[in-house]
mmCIF file of C-alpha atoms in Angstrom:
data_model
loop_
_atom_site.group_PDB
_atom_site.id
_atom_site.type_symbol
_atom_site.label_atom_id
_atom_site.label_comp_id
_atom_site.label_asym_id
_atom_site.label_seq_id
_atom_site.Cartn_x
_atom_site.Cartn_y
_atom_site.Cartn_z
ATOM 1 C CA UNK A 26 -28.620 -43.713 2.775
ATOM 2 C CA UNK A 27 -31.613 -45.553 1.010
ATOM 3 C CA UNK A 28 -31.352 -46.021 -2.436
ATOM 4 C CA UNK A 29 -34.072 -46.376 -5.571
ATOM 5 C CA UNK A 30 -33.051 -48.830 -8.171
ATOM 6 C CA UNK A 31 -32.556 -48.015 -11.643
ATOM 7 C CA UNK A 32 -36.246 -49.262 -12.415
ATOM 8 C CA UNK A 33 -37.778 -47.291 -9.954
ATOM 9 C CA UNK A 34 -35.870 -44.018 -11.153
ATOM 10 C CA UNK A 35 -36.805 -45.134 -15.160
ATOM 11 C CA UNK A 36 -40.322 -45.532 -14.151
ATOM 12 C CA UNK A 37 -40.416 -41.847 -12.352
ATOM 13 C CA UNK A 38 -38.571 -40.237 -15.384
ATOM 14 C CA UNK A 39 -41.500 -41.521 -17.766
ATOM 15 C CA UNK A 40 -44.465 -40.425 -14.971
ATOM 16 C CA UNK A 41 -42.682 -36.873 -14.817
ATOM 17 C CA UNK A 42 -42.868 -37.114 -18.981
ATOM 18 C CA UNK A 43 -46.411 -38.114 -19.316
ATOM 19 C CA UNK A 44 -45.475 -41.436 -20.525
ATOM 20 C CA UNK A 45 -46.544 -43.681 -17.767
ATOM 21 C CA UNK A 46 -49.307 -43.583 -15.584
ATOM 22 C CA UNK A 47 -48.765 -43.966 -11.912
ATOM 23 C CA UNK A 48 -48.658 -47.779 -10.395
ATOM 24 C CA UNK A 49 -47.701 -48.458 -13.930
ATOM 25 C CA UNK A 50 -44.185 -50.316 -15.323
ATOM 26 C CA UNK A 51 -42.322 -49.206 -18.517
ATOM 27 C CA UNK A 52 -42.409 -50.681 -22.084
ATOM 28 C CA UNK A 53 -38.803 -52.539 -23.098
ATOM 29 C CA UNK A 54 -38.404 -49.739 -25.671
ATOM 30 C CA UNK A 55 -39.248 -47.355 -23.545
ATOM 31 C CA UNK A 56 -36.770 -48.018 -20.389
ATOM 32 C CA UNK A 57 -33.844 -48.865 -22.932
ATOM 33 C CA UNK A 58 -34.175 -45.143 -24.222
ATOM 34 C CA UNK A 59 -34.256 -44.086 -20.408
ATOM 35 C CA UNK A 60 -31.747 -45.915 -19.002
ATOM 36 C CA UNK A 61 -29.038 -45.166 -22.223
ATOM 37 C CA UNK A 62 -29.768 -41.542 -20.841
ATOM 38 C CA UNK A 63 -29.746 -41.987 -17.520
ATOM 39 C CA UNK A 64 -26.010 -43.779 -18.332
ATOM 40 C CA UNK A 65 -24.844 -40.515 -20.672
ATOM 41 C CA UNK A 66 -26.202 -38.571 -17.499
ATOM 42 C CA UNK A 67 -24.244 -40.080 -14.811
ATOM 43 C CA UNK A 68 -20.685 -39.765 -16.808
ATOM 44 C CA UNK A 69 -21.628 -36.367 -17.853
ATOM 45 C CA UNK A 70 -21.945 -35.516 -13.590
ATOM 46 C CA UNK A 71 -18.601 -37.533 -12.676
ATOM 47 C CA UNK A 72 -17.035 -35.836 -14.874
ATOM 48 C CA UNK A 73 -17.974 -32.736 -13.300
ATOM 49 C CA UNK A 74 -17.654 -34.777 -10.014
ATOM 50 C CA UNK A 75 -21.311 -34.722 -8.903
ATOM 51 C CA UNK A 76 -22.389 -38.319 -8.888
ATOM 52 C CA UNK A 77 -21.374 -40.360 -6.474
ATOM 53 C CA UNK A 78 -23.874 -43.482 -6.720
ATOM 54 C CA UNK A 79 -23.874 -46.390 -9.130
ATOM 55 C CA UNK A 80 -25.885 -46.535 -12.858
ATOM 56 C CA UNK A 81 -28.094 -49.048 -10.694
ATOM 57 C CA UNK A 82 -28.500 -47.567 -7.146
ATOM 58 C CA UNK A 83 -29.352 -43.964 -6.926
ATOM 59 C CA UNK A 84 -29.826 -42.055 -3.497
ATOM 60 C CA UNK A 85 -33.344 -41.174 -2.632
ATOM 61 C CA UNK A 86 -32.202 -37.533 -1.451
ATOM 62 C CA UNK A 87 -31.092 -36.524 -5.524
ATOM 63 C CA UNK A 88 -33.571 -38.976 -6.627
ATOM 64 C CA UNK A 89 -35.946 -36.014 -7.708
ATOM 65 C CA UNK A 90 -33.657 -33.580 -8.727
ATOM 66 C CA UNK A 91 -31.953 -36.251 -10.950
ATOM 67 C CA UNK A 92 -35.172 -37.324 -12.534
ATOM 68 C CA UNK A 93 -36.241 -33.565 -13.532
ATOM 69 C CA UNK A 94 -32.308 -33.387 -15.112
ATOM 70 C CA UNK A 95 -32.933 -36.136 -16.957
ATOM 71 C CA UNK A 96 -36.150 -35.446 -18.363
ATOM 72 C CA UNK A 97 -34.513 -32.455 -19.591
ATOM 73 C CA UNK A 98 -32.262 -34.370 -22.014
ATOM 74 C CA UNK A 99 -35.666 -36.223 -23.034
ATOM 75 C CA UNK A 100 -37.680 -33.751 -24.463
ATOM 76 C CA UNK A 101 -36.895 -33.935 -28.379
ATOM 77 C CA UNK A 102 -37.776 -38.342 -27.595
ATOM 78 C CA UNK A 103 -41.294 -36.919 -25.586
ATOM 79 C CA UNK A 104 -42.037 -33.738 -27.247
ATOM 80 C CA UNK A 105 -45.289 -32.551 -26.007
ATOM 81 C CA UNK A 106 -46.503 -29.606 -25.207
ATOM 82 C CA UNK A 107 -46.285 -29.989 -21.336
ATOM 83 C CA UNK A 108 -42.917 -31.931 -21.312
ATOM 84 C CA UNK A 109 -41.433 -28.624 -23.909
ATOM 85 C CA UNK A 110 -42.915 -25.796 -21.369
ATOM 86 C CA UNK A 111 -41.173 -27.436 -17.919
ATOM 87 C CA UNK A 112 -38.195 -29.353 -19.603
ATOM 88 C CA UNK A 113 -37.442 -27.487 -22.704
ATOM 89 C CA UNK A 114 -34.922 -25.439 -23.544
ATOM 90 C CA UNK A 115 -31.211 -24.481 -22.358
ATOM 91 C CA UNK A 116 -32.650 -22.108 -19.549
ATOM 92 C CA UNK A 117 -34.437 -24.732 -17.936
ATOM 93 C CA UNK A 118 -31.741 -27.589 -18.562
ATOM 94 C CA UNK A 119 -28.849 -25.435 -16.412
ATOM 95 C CA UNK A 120 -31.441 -24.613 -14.018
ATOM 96 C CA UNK A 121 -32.373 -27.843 -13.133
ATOM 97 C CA UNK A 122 -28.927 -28.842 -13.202
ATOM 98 C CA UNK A 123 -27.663 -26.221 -10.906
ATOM 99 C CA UNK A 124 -30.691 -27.927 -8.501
ATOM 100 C CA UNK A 125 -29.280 -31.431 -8.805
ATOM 101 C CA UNK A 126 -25.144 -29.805 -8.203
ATOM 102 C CA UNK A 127 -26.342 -27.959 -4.796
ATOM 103 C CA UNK A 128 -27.991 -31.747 -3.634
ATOM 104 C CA UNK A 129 -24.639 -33.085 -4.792
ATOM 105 C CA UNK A 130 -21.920 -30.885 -3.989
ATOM 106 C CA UNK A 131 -22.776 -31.538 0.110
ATOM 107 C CA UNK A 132 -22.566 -35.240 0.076
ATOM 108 C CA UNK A 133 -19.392 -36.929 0.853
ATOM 109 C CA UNK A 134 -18.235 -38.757 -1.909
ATOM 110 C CA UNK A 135 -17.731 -42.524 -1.267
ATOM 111 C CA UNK A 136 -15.172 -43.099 -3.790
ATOM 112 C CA UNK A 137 -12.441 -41.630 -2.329
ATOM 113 C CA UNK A 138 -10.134 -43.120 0.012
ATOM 114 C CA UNK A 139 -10.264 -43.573 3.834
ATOM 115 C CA UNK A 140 -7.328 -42.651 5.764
ATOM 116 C CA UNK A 141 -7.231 -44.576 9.195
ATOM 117 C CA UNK A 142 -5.671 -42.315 11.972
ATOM 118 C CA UNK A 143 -4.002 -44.288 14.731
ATOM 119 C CA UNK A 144 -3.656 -42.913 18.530
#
């Protein structure tokens, strides 16, 4: 399983909010607000055990559906016009939420246990 880092993800968050041209990095200010959300986003899905990846190392196969969720909880920080229409609202949160859970709920969680059967 490839992962993106934590910039990489940041940097796609702020493209899909109109932020950040393409090829482009993030201001300081800009990835701090990103990455505190991308943190309150991750223990939010444990807790409904969803994520199974690190803050830092996030699976390319969610990597979309996790960006779109998190841009979600951006809105009232990027409030245009665009960024209200596809992220906006409670309807559109759960939705993209219930995306990210079906991408989640399949993949074998790595931190349970292995138990070793013996012939």
């Amino acid at each position: 399983m490839a992962d993106a880092t934590l910039s990489e993800v940041t940097d796609r968050i702020l493209q899909k909010l109109y932020v950040l041209p393409g090829g482009q990095t993030a201001e300081a200010e800009d990835s701090v607000l990103v990455q505190d959300v991308i943190v309150s986003v991750n223990e939010e899905l444990r807790d409904d055990e969803l994520c199974y990846w690190s803050d830092t190392a996030f699976p390319k196969s969610i990597k979309e559906a996790f960006c779109d969720y998190v841009c979600c909880r951006l809105t009232g920080d990027y409030p245009s016009e665009k960024n209200l229409a596809k992220y906006g609202g409670e309807a559109n949160r759960i939705g993209y939420k219930r995306i990210l859970a079906s991408l989640c709920e399949s993949r074998e969680r790595i931190d349970k246990p292995t138990k070793a059967v013996f012939y």
